[in-house]
PDB file of N, CA and C in Angstrom:
ATOM      1  N   ARG A   1       0.733  -1.193  -0.113  1.00  0.00           N
ATOM      2  CA  ARG A   1      -0.008  -0.390   0.203  1.00  0.00           C
ATOM      3  C   ARG A   1       0.853   1.031  -0.360  1.00  0.00           C
ATOM      4  N   ALA A   2       2.243   1.054   0.329  1.00  0.00           N
ATOM      5  CA  ALA A   2       2.586   2.713   0.751  1.00  0.00           C
ATOM      6  C   ALA A   2       3.412   2.421  -0.272  1.00  0.00           C
ATOM      7  N   GLU A   3       3.679   1.890  -1.099  1.00  0.00           N
ATOM      8  CA  GLU A   3       4.216   1.612  -2.520  1.00  0.00           C
ATOM      9  C   GLU A   3       3.419   2.164  -3.616  1.00  0.00           C
ATOM     10  N   LYS A   4       2.147   1.734  -3.792  1.00  0.00           N
ATOM     11  CA  LYS A   4       1.342   2.466  -4.437  1.00  0.00           C
ATOM     12  C   LYS A   4       1.442   3.615  -4.347  1.00  0.00           C
ATOM     13  N   ALA A   5       0.667   3.942  -3.116  1.00  0.00           N
ATOM     14  CA  ALA A   5       0.899   5.643  -2.492  1.00  0.00           C
ATOM     15  C   ALA A   5       2.018   6.336  -2.966  1.00  0.00           C
ATOM     16  N   LYS A   6       3.377   5.903  -2.882  1.00  0.00           N
ATOM     17  CA  LYS A   6       4.407   6.610  -3.128  1.00  0.00           C
ATOM     18  C   LYS A   6       4.403   6.272  -4.607  1.00  0.00           C
ATOM     19  N   LYS A   7       4.475   6.217  -5.255  1.00  0.00           N
ATOM     20  CA  LYS A   7       3.446   5.781  -7.596  1.00  0.00           C
ATOM     21  C   LYS A   7       2.836   6.325  -7.434  1.00  0.00           C
ATOM     22  N   ASP A   8       1.470   7.199  -6.583  1.00  0.00           N
ATOM     23  CA  ASP A   8       0.816   7.570  -6.790  1.00  0.00           C
ATOM     24  C   ASP A   8       1.352   9.537  -6.912  1.00  0.00           C
ATOM     25  N   LEU A   9       2.333   9.295  -5.462  1.00  0.00           N
ATOM     26  CA  LEU A   9       2.400  10.911  -5.002  1.00  0.00           C
ATOM     27  C   LEU A   9       3.756  11.331  -6.922  1.00  0.00           C
ATOM     28  N   MET A  10       4.475   9.686  -6.853  1.00  0.00           N
ATOM     29  CA  MET A  10       5.294  10.683  -7.867  1.00  0.00           C
ATOM     30  C   MET A  10       4.189  10.852  -9.255  1.00  0.00           C
ATOM     31  N   HIS A  11       3.342   9.911  -9.494  1.00  0.00           N
ATOM     32  CA  HIS A  11       2.343  10.698 -10.930  1.00  0.00           C
ATOM     33  C   HIS A  11       1.813  11.869 -10.749  1.00  0.00           C
ATOM     34  N   THR A  12       1.442  11.685  -9.115  1.00  0.00           N
ATOM     35  CA  THR A  12       0.573  13.899  -9.397  1.00  0.00           C
ATOM     36  C   THR A  12       1.772  14.655  -9.497  1.00  0.00           C
ATOM     37  N   LYS A  13       3.364  14.222  -8.755  1.00  0.00           N
ATOM     38  CA  LYS A  13       3.975  15.274  -9.430  1.00  0.00           C
ATOM     39  C   LYS A  13       5.077  15.830 -10.525  1.00  0.00           C
ATOM     40  N   GLN A  14       5.072  14.518 -10.976  1.00  0.00           N
ATOM     41  CA  GLN A  14       4.889  14.147 -12.799  1.00  0.00           C
ATOM     42  C   GLN A  14       3.819  15.123 -13.953  1.00  0.00           C
ATOM     43  N   LYS A  15       2.459  15.145 -12.967  1.00  0.00           N
ATOM     44  CA  LYS A  15       1.358  15.671 -14.076  1.00  0.00           C
ATOM     45  C   LYS A  15       1.348  17.572 -13.738  1.00  0.00           C
ATOM     46  N   LEU A  16       1.798  17.414 -12.244  1.00  0.00           N
ATOM     47  CA  LEU A  16       1.929  18.785 -11.991  1.00  0.00           C
ATOM     48  C   LEU A  16       3.528  19.689 -12.695  1.00  0.00           C
ATOM     49  N   LYS A  17       4.037  19.117 -12.943  1.00  0.00           N
ATOM     50  CA  LYS A  17       5.538  19.357 -13.673  1.00  0.00           C
ATOM     51  C   LYS A  17       4.617  19.387 -14.793  1.00  0.00           C
ATOM     52  N   LEU A  18       4.313  19.373 -15.226  1.00  0.00           N
ATOM     53  CA  LEU A  18       3.770  18.823 -16.598  1.00  0.00           C
ATOM     54  C   LEU A  18       2.873  20.010 -16.954  1.00  0.00           C
ATOM     55  N   SER A  19       1.952  20.486 -16.114  1.00  0.00           N
ATOM     56  CA  SER A  19       0.835  21.557 -16.017  1.00  0.00           C
ATOM     57  C   SER A  19       1.532  22.693 -15.483  1.00  0.00           C
ATOM     58  N   GLU A  20       2.770  23.012 -15.037  1.00  0.00           N
ATOM     59  CA  GLU A  20       3.794  24.265 -14.448  1.00  0.00           C
ATOM     60  C   GLU A  20       4.191  24.817 -15.989  1.00  0.00           C
ATOM     61  N   TYR A  21       4.876  22.880 -16.731  1.00  0.00           N
ATOM     62  CA  TYR A  21       5.604  23.865 -17.856  1.00  0.00           C
ATOM     63  C   TYR A  21       3.856  23.802 -18.489  1.00  0.00           C
ATOM     64  N   ASN A  22       3.460  23.603 -19.145  1.00  0.00           N
ATOM     65  CA  ASN A  22       1.900  24.059 -20.125  1.00  0.00           C
ATOM     66  C   ASN A  22       1.690  24.692 -19.860  1.00  0.00           C
ATOM     67  N   LEU A  23       1.779  25.591 -18.137  1.00  0.00           N
ATOM     68  CA  LEU A  23       0.774  26.984 -17.819  1.00  0.00           C
ATOM     69  C   LEU A  23       1.897  27.782 -18.419  1.00  0.00           C
ATOM     70  N   GLU A  24       3.845  27.542 -18.267  1.00  0.00           N
ATOM     71  CA  GLU A  24       5.027  28.717 -18.619  1.00  0.00           C
ATOM     72  C   GLU A  24       4.552  29.225 -19.752  1.00  0.00           C
ATOM     73  N   LYS A  25       4.467  27.524 -20.727  1.00  0.00           N
ATOM     74  CA  LYS A  25       4.913  27.188 -22.550  1.00  0.00           C
ATOM     75  C   LYS A  25       3.227  28.826 -22.448  1.00  0.00           C
ATOM     76  N   SER A  26       2.077  28.397 -21.982  1.00  0.00           N
ATOM     77  CA  SER A  26       0.530  29.434 -21.856  1.00  0.00           C
ATOM     78  C   SER A  26       0.884  30.957 -22.259  1.00  0.00           C
ATOM     79  N   ASN A  27       1.227  31.826 -20.841  1.00  0.00           N
ATOM     80  CA  ASN A  27       2.251  32.371 -20.891  1.00  0.00           C
ATOM     81  C   ASN A  27       2.740  32.649 -21.334  1.00  0.00           C
ATOM     82  N   ARG A  28       3.930  32.182 -21.685  1.00  0.00           N
ATOM     83  CA  ARG A  28       5.013  32.919 -22.845  1.00  0.00           C
ATOM     84  C   ARG A  28       4.220  33.207 -24.467  1.00  0.00           C
ATOM     85  N   ILE A  29       3.246  32.014 -24.346  1.00  0.00           N
ATOM     86  CA  ILE A  29       2.601  32.591 -25.991  1.00  0.00           C
ATOM     87  C   ILE A  29       1.568  33.764 -25.804  1.00  0.00           C
ATOM     88  N   LEU A  30       0.812  33.629 -24.667  1.00  0.00           N
ATOM     89  CA  LEU A  30       0.432  34.666 -24.426  1.00  0.00           C
ATOM     90  C   LEU A  30       0.429  35.995 -23.932  1.00  0.00           C
ATOM     91  N   GLU A  31       1.705  36.346 -22.740  1.00  0.00           N
ATOM     92  CA  GLU A  31       2.690  37.584 -23.395  1.00  0.00           C
ATOM     93  C   GLU A  31       3.706  37.861 -25.275  1.00  0.00           C
ATOM     94  N   ALA A  32       3.733  36.550 -25.951  1.00  0.00           N
ATOM     95  CA  ALA A  32       4.488  37.100 -27.031  1.00  0.00           C
ATOM     96  C   ALA A  32       3.109  38.001 -27.721  1.00  0.00           C
ATOM     97  N   THR A  33       1.807  37.444 -27.991  1.00  0.00           N
ATOM     98  CA  THR A  33       0.641  37.181 -28.591  1.00  0.00           C
ATOM     99  C   THR A  33       0.063  38.901 -28.238  1.00  0.00           C
ATOM    100  N   LYS A  34       0.197  39.309 -26.490  1.00  0.00           N
ATOM    101  CA  LYS A  34      -0.062  41.307 -26.385  1.00  0.00           C
ATOM    102  C   LYS A  34       1.316  41.308 -27.327  1.00  0.00           C
ATOM    103  N   ASN A  35       2.705  41.555 -27.399  1.00  0.00           N
ATOM    104  CA  ASN A  35       3.373  42.208 -27.341  1.00  0.00           C
ATOM    105  C   ASN A  35       2.649  42.288 -28.862  1.00  0.00           C
ATOM    106  N   THR A  36       2.667  41.269 -29.678  1.00  0.00           N
ATOM    107  CA  THR A  36       2.485  41.306 -31.276  1.00  0.00           C
ATOM    108  C   THR A  36       1.121  42.555 -31.581  1.00  0.00           C
ATOM    109  N   GLU A  37      -0.271  41.779 -30.256  1.00  0.00           N
ATOM    110  CA  GLU A  37      -1.050  42.896 -30.504  1.00  0.00           C
ATOM    111  C   GLU A  37      -1.038  44.764 -29.859  1.00  0.00           C
ATOM    112  N   MET A  38       0.637  44.938 -29.576  1.00  0.00           N
ATOM    113  CA  MET A  38       0.023  46.339 -29.501  1.00  0.00           C
ATOM    114  C   MET A  38       1.333  46.823 -30.643  1.00  0.00           C
ATOM    115  N   ARG A  39       2.343  46.461 -31.182  1.00  0.00           N
ATOM    116  CA  ARG A  39       2.736  46.432 -31.981  1.00  0.00           C
ATOM    117  C   ARG A  39       2.268  47.149 -33.497  1.00  0.00           C
ATOM    118  N   LEU A  40       1.240  45.863 -33.828  1.00  0.00           N
ATOM    119  CA  LEU A  40      -0.065  45.906 -34.516  1.00  0.00           C
ATOM    120  C   LEU A  40      -0.875  46.972 -34.036  1.00  0.00           C
ATOM    121  N   THR A  41      -1.341  47.612 -33.073  1.00  0.00           N
ATOM    122  CA  THR A  41      -2.108  48.438 -32.886  1.00  0.00           C
ATOM    123  C   THR A  41      -1.418  49.922 -32.879  1.00  0.00           C
ATOM    124  N   ALA A  42      -0.383  49.377 -32.464  1.00  0.00           N
ATOM    125  CA  ALA A  42       0.768  50.725 -33.023  1.00  0.00           C
ATOM    126  C   ALA A  42       0.805  50.985 -34.640  1.00  0.00           C
ATOM    127  N   GLU A  43       1.467  50.220 -34.990  1.00  0.00           N
ATOM    128  CA  GLU A  43       1.359  50.369 -36.738  1.00  0.00           C
ATOM    129  C   GLU A  43      -0.292  50.705 -37.342  1.00  0.00           C
ATOM    130  N   ALA A  44      -0.857  49.895 -36.997  1.00  0.00           N
ATOM    131  CA  ALA A  44      -1.755  50.256 -37.308  1.00  0.00           C
ATOM    132  C   ALA A  44      -2.358  52.202 -37.324  1.00  0.00           C
ATOM    133  N   THR A  45      -2.309  52.090 -35.612  1.00  0.00           N
ATOM    134  CA  THR A  45      -2.081  53.752 -35.712  1.00  0.00           C
ATOM    135  C   THR A  45      -1.593  54.831 -36.417  1.00  0.00           C
ATOM    136  N   ASP A  46      -0.322  54.542 -36.512  1.00  0.00           N
ATOM    137  CA  ASP A  46       1.176  55.409 -37.737  1.00  0.00           C
ATOM    138  C   ASP A  46       0.106  55.046 -38.364  1.00  0.00           C
ATOM    139  N   LEU A  47      -0.141  54.642 -39.608  1.00  0.00           N
ATOM    140  CA  LEU A  47      -0.339  53.664 -40.469  1.00  0.00           C
ATOM    141  C   LEU A  47      -1.938  54.667 -40.808  1.00  0.00           C
ATOM    142  N   MET A  48      -3.158  54.769 -39.698  1.00  0.00           N
ATOM    143  CA  MET A  48      -3.862  55.719 -40.050  1.00  0.00           C
ATOM    144  C   MET A  48      -3.704  57.009 -39.709  1.00  0.00           C
ATOM    145  N   LYS A  49      -3.570  57.712 -39.137  1.00  0.00           N
ATOM    146  CA  LYS A  49      -2.044  59.189 -38.686  1.00  0.00           C
ATOM    147  C   LYS A  49      -1.442  59.477 -40.329  1.00  0.00           C
ATOM    148  N   LYS A  50      -0.234  58.790 -41.346  1.00  0.00           N
ATOM    149  CA  LYS A  50      -0.110  59.130 -42.389  1.00  0.00           C
ATOM    150  C   LYS A  50      -1.362  58.659 -43.683  1.00  0.00           C
ATOM    151  N   LEU A  51      -2.581  57.696 -43.554  1.00  0.00           N
ATOM    152  CA  LEU A  51      -4.198  57.751 -44.499  1.00  0.00           C
ATOM    153  C   LEU A  51      -4.208  59.363 -44.265  1.00  0.00           C
ATOM    154  N   ASP A  52      -4.886  60.032 -43.315  1.00  0.00           N
ATOM    155  CA  ASP A  52      -4.816  61.309 -42.884  1.00  0.00           C
ATOM    156  C   ASP A  52      -4.785  62.604 -43.333  1.00  0.00           C
ATOM    157  N   VAL A  53      -3.257  61.901 -43.129  1.00  0.00           N
ATOM    158  CA  VAL A  53      -2.056  62.943 -43.979  1.00  0.00           C
ATOM    159  C   VAL A  53      -1.844  63.168 -45.246  1.00  0.00           C
ATOM    160  N   SER A  54      -2.199  61.877 -45.857  1.00  0.00           N
ATOM    161  CA  SER A  54      -2.222  61.814 -47.451  1.00  0.00           C
ATOM    162  C   SER A  54      -3.270  62.320 -47.915  1.00  0.00           C
ATOM    163  N   ILE A  55      -4.686  61.921 -47.318  1.00  0.00           N
ATOM    164  CA  ILE A  55      -6.048  62.741 -47.886  1.00  0.00           C
ATOM    165  C   ILE A  55      -6.147  64.488 -47.757  1.00  0.00           C
ATOM    166  N   ALA A  56      -5.266  64.316 -46.556  1.00  0.00           N
ATOM    167  CA  ALA A  56      -5.553  65.791 -47.130  1.00  0.00           C
ATOM    168  C   ALA A  56      -4.713  66.191 -47.711  1.00  0.00           C
ATOM    169  N   ASP A  57      -3.790  65.861 -48.392  1.00  0.00           N
ATOM    170  CA  ASP A  57      -2.454  66.362 -48.589  1.00  0.00           C
ATOM    171  C   ASP A  57      -3.318  66.276 -50.620  1.00  0.00           C
ATOM    172  N   GLY A  58      -4.610  65.099 -50.794  1.00  0.00           N
ATOM    173  CA  GLY A  58      -4.949  64.808 -51.665  1.00  0.00           C
ATOM    174  C   GLY A  58      -5.451  66.199 -52.080  1.00  0.00           C
ATOM    175  N   ASP A  59      -6.610  66.877 -50.907  1.00  0.00           N
ATOM    176  CA  ASP A  59      -7.910  67.503 -51.133  1.00  0.00           C
ATOM    177  C   ASP A  59      -6.690  69.177 -51.644  1.00  0.00           C
ATOM    178  N   VAL A  60      -5.478  69.342 -50.551  1.00  0.00           N
ATOM    179  CA  VAL A  60      -5.217  70.483 -51.183  1.00  0.00           C
ATOM    180  C   VAL A  60      -4.757  70.751 -52.713  1.00  0.00           C
ATOM    181  N   LEU A  61      -4.191  69.214 -53.113  1.00  0.00           N
ATOM    182  CA  LEU A  61      -3.855  68.956 -54.389  1.00  0.00           C
ATOM    183  C   LEU A  61      -5.085  69.322 -55.197  1.00  0.00           C
ATOM    184  N   TYR A  62      -6.413  68.747 -55.473  1.00  0.00           N
ATOM    185  CA  TYR A  62      -7.475  68.569 -55.696  1.00  0.00           C
ATOM    186  C   TYR A  62      -8.335  70.025 -55.625  1.00  0.00           C
ATOM    187  N   ASN A  63      -7.866  71.000 -54.356  1.00  0.00           N
ATOM    188  CA  ASN A  63      -8.288  72.609 -55.085  1.00  0.00           C
ATOM    189  C   ASN A  63      -7.367  73.244 -55.619  1.00  0.00           C
ATOM    190  N   LEU A  64      -6.135  72.836 -56.011  1.00  0.00           N
ATOM    191  CA  LEU A  64      -5.534  73.619 -56.395  1.00  0.00           C
ATOM    192  C   LEU A  64      -5.288  73.317 -57.970  1.00  0.00           C
ATOM    193  N   LEU A  65      -5.584  71.908 -57.821  1.00  0.00           N
ATOM    194  CA  LEU A  65      -6.168  71.450 -59.365  1.00  0.00           C
ATOM    195  C   LEU A  65      -7.100  72.824 -59.641  1.00  0.00           C
ATOM    196  N   VAL A  66      -8.003  71.852 -58.807  1.00  0.00           N
ATOM    197  CA  VAL A  66      -9.444  73.120 -59.308  1.00  0.00           C
ATOM    198  C   VAL A  66      -9.566  74.762 -60.056  1.00  0.00           C
ATOM    199  N   SER A  67      -8.507  75.477 -58.743  1.00  0.00           N
ATOM    200  CA  SER A  67      -8.417  76.702 -59.013  1.00  0.00           C
ATOM    201  C   SER A  67      -7.762  77.159 -60.403  1.00  0.00           C
ATOM    202  N   SER A  68      -6.395  75.934 -60.644  1.00  0.00           N
ATOM    203  CA  SER A  68      -5.240  76.370 -61.797  1.00  0.00           C
ATOM    204  C   SER A  68      -6.541  75.683 -62.746  1.00  0.00           C
ATOM    205  N   ARG A  69      -7.660  74.951 -62.819  1.00  0.00           N
ATOM    206  CA  ARG A  69      -8.453  75.108 -64.224  1.00  0.00           C
ATOM    207  C   ARG A  69      -9.847  76.494 -64.437  1.00  0.00           C
ATOM    208  N   GLU A  70      -9.674  76.406 -63.327  1.00  0.00           N
ATOM    209  CA  GLU A  70     -10.756  78.344 -63.836  1.00  0.00           C
ATOM    210  C   GLU A  70      -9.737  79.415 -64.024  1.00  0.00           C
ATOM    211  N   ALA A  71      -8.785  79.334 -63.484  1.00  0.00           N
ATOM    212  CA  ALA A  71      -7.829  80.776 -63.726  1.00  0.00           C
ATOM    213  C   ALA A  71      -7.464  79.552 -65.757  1.00  0.00           C
ATOM    214  N   ASP A  72      -7.098  78.561 -65.879  1.00  0.00           N
ATOM    215  CA  ASP A  72      -6.906  78.313 -67.349  1.00  0.00           C
ATOM    216  C   ASP A  72      -8.278  78.839 -68.246  1.00  0.00           C
ATOM    217  N   SER A  73      -8.988  78.825 -67.711  1.00  0.00           N
ATOM    218  CA  SER A  73     -10.812  78.783 -67.947  1.00  0.00           C
ATOM    219  C   SER A  73     -10.964  80.002 -68.437  1.00  0.00           C
ATOM    220  N   LYS A  74     -10.526  81.450 -66.901  1.00  0.00           N
ATOM    221  CA  LYS A  74     -10.622  82.336 -67.274  1.00  0.00           C
ATOM    222  C   LYS A  74     -10.203  83.183 -68.811  1.00  0.00           C
ATOM    223  N   ARG A  75      -8.539  82.237 -68.349  1.00  0.00           N
ATOM    224  CA  ARG A  75      -7.317  83.212 -69.528  1.00  0.00           C
ATOM    225  C   ARG A  75      -7.967  83.098 -70.940  1.00  0.00           C
ATOM    226  N   LYS A  76      -8.694  81.462 -71.296  1.00  0.00           N
ATOM    227  CA  LYS A  76      -8.604  82.100 -72.507  1.00  0.00           C
ATOM    228  C   LYS A  76      -9.983  82.682 -73.098  1.00  0.00           C
ATOM    229  N   GLU A  77     -10.264  82.617 -71.704  1.00  0.00           N
ATOM    230  CA  GLU A  77     -12.110  83.438 -71.967  1.00  0.00           C
ATOM    231  C   GLU A  77     -11.756  84.942 -72.823  1.00  0.00           C
ATOM    232  N   ALA A  78     -10.633  85.588 -71.762  1.00  0.00           N
ATOM    233  CA  ALA A  78     -10.082  86.636 -71.555  1.00  0.00           C
ATOM    234  C   ALA A  78      -9.366  86.809 -72.993  1.00  0.00           C
ATOM    235  N   THR A  79      -8.682  85.497 -73.980  1.00  0.00           N
ATOM    236  CA  THR A  79      -7.955  85.835 -74.908  1.00  0.00           C
ATOM    237  C   THR A  79      -8.760  85.275 -76.189  1.00  0.00           C
ATOM    238  N   LYS A  80     -10.302  85.185 -76.182  1.00  0.00           N
ATOM    239  CA  LYS A  80     -11.417  84.591 -76.656  1.00  0.00           C
ATOM    240  C   LYS A  80     -11.430  86.309 -77.087  1.00  0.00           C
ATOM    241  N   SER A  81     -11.731  87.408 -76.263  1.00  0.00           N
ATOM    242  CA  SER A  81     -12.435  88.292 -76.280  1.00  0.00           C
ATOM    243  C   SER A  81     -11.099  89.362 -76.575  1.00  0.00           C
ATOM    244  N   PHE A  82     -10.397  89.351 -76.235  1.00  0.00           N
ATOM    245  CA  PHE A  82      -9.143  90.190 -76.309  1.00  0.00           C
ATOM    246  C   PHE A  82      -8.840  90.088 -77.907  1.00  0.00           C
ATOM    247  N   HIS A  83      -8.900  88.279 -78.741  1.00  0.00           N
ATOM    248  CA  HIS A  83      -8.738  88.179 -80.135  1.00  0.00           C
ATOM    249  C   HIS A  83     -10.045  88.892 -80.915  1.00  0.00           C
ATOM    250  N   LYS A  84     -11.251  88.444 -80.892  1.00  0.00           N
ATOM    251  CA  LYS A  84     -13.093  89.486 -81.005  1.00  0.00           C
ATOM    252  C   LYS A  84     -13.031  91.176 -81.161  1.00  0.00           C
ATOM    253  N   ALA A  85     -12.305  91.145 -80.501  1.00  0.00           N
ATOM    254  CA  ALA A  85     -11.659  93.213 -80.011  1.00  0.00           C
ATOM    255  C   ALA A  85     -10.510  92.933 -80.990  1.00  0.00           C
ATOM    256  N   VAL A  86     -10.008  93.261 -81.250  1.00  0.00           N
ATOM    257  CA  VAL A  86      -8.580  93.645 -82.016  1.00  0.00           C
ATOM    258  C   VAL A  86      -9.502  92.499 -83.396  1.00  0.00           C
ATOM    259  N   LEU A  87     -10.037  91.931 -83.751  1.00  0.00           N
ATOM    260  CA  LEU A  87     -10.877  91.454 -84.901  1.00  0.00           C
ATOM    261  C   LEU A  87     -12.237  92.735 -85.568  1.00  0.00           C
ATOM    262  N   GLU A  88     -12.643  93.890 -83.858  1.00  0.00           N
ATOM    263  CA  GLU A  88     -12.889  94.134 -85.196  1.00  0.00           C
ATOM    264  C   GLU A  88     -12.012  95.583 -84.620  1.00  0.00           C
ATOM    265  N   LYS A  89     -11.487  95.841 -84.431  1.00  0.00           N
ATOM    266  CA  LYS A  89     -10.800  97.027 -84.330  1.00  0.00           C
ATOM    267  C   LYS A  89     -10.062  96.623 -85.955  1.00  0.00           C
ATOM    268  N   VAL A  90      -9.798  96.515 -86.413  1.00  0.00           N
ATOM    269  CA  VAL A  90      -8.313  95.355 -87.546  1.00  0.00           C
ATOM    270  C   VAL A  90      -9.289  95.759 -88.379  1.00  0.00           C
ATOM    271  N   SER A  91     -10.918  95.314 -88.769  1.00  0.00           N
ATOM    272  CA  SER A  91     -12.531  95.321 -89.673  1.00  0.00           C
ATOM    273  C   SER A  91     -12.321  97.038 -89.266  1.00  0.00           C
ATOM    274  N   LEU A  92     -12.553  97.290 -88.259  1.00  0.00           N
ATOM    275  CA  LEU A  92     -12.846  98.788 -88.447  1.00  0.00           C
ATOM    276  C   LEU A  92     -12.454  99.667 -89.045  1.00  0.00           C
ATOM    277  N   ILE A  93     -10.536  99.427 -88.854  1.00  0.00           N
ATOM    278  CA  ILE A  93      -9.080  99.781 -89.622  1.00  0.00           C
ATOM    279  C   ILE A  93      -9.540  99.663 -91.120  1.00  0.00           C
ATOM    280  N   MET A  94      -9.700  98.686 -91.008  1.00  0.00           N
ATOM    281  CA  MET A  94      -9.804  97.982 -92.525  1.00  0.00           C
ATOM    282  C   MET A  94     -10.207  99.065 -93.626  1.00  0.00           C
ATOM    283  N   GLY A  95     -11.444  99.355 -92.523  1.00  0.00           N
ATOM    284  CA  GLY A  95     -13.083  99.916 -93.763  1.00  0.00           C
ATOM    285  C   GLY A  95     -12.499 100.967 -93.708  1.00  0.00           C
ATOM    286  N   LYS A  96     -11.771 102.289 -92.599  1.00  0.00           N
ATOM    287  CA  LYS A  96     -11.329 103.342 -93.450  1.00  0.00           C
ATOM    288  C   LYS A  96     -10.282 103.304 -94.280  1.00  0.00           C
ATOM    289  N   LEU A  97      -9.459 102.478 -93.883  1.00  0.00           N
ATOM    290  CA  LEU A  97      -8.619 102.446 -95.155  1.00  0.00           C
ATOM    291  C   LEU A  97      -9.126 102.540 -96.627  1.00  0.00           C
ATOM    292  N   ASP A  98      -9.947 101.458 -96.654  1.00  0.00           N
ATOM    293  CA  ASP A  98     -10.974 101.523 -97.725  1.00  0.00           C
ATOM    294  C   ASP A  98     -11.358 102.381 -98.098  1.00  0.00           C
ATOM    295  N   SER A  99     -12.055 103.654 -97.349  1.00  0.00           N
ATOM    296  CA  SER A  99     -12.725 104.819 -97.820  1.00  0.00           C
ATOM    297  C   SER A  99     -11.999 105.789 -97.967  1.00  0.00           C
ATOM    298  N   LEU A 100     -10.738 105.735 -97.304  1.00  0.00           N
ATOM    299  CA  LEU A 100      -9.887 106.559 -97.734  1.00  0.00           C
ATOM    300  C   LEU A 100      -9.410 106.271 -99.041  1.00  0.00           C
ATOM    301  N   GLU A 101      -9.019 105.140 -99.236  1.00  0.00           N
ATOM    302  CA  GLU A 101      -8.272 104.844-100.781  1.00  0.00           C
ATOM    303  C   GLU A 101      -9.467 105.271-101.545  1.00  0.00           C
ATOM    304  N   GLU A 102     -10.676 105.225-101.978  1.00  0.00           N
ATOM    305  CA  GLU A 102     -11.980 105.126-102.392  1.00  0.00           C
ATOM    306  C   GLU A 102     -11.615 106.945-102.361  1.00  0.00           C
ATOM    307  N   GLU A 103     -11.196 107.895-101.802  1.00  0.00           N
ATOM    308  CA  GLU A 103     -11.410 108.808-101.420  1.00  0.00           C
ATOM    309  C   GLU A 103     -10.593 109.628-102.592  1.00  0.00           C
ATOM    310  N   GLU A 104      -8.672 108.820-102.642  1.00  0.00           N
ATOM    311  CA  GLU A 104      -8.228 109.413-102.842  1.00  0.00           C
ATOM    312  C   GLU A 104      -8.311 108.970-104.339  1.00  0.00           C
ATOM    313  N   CYS A 105      -8.447 107.768-104.625  1.00  0.00           N
ATOM    314  CA  CYS A 105      -8.988 107.395-106.295  1.00  0.00           C
ATOM    315  C   CYS A 105     -10.262 108.710-107.273  1.00  0.00           C
TER     316      CYS A 105
END
């Protein structure tokens, strides 16, 4: 009977050591997982900040493009108006030159 109790005690000690080993192993895995999650959270936060900056930069560039397009459109319109006015003046001058030429003849 003492032999069986000794055997049971040894078996229980082995189970306890195995449980302690498995618990330590689980604790290391949990710690590594926690560290990984913290690192990934920090990386995601940094990425979100960079994305916000990129979106803001994109908005600025878009506004600059719209402004540039509007300025180009105004310049084209001014060029057309100038061209039309010059053509009218040239036509007027040509008409006056023609009438002067007719008077000389």
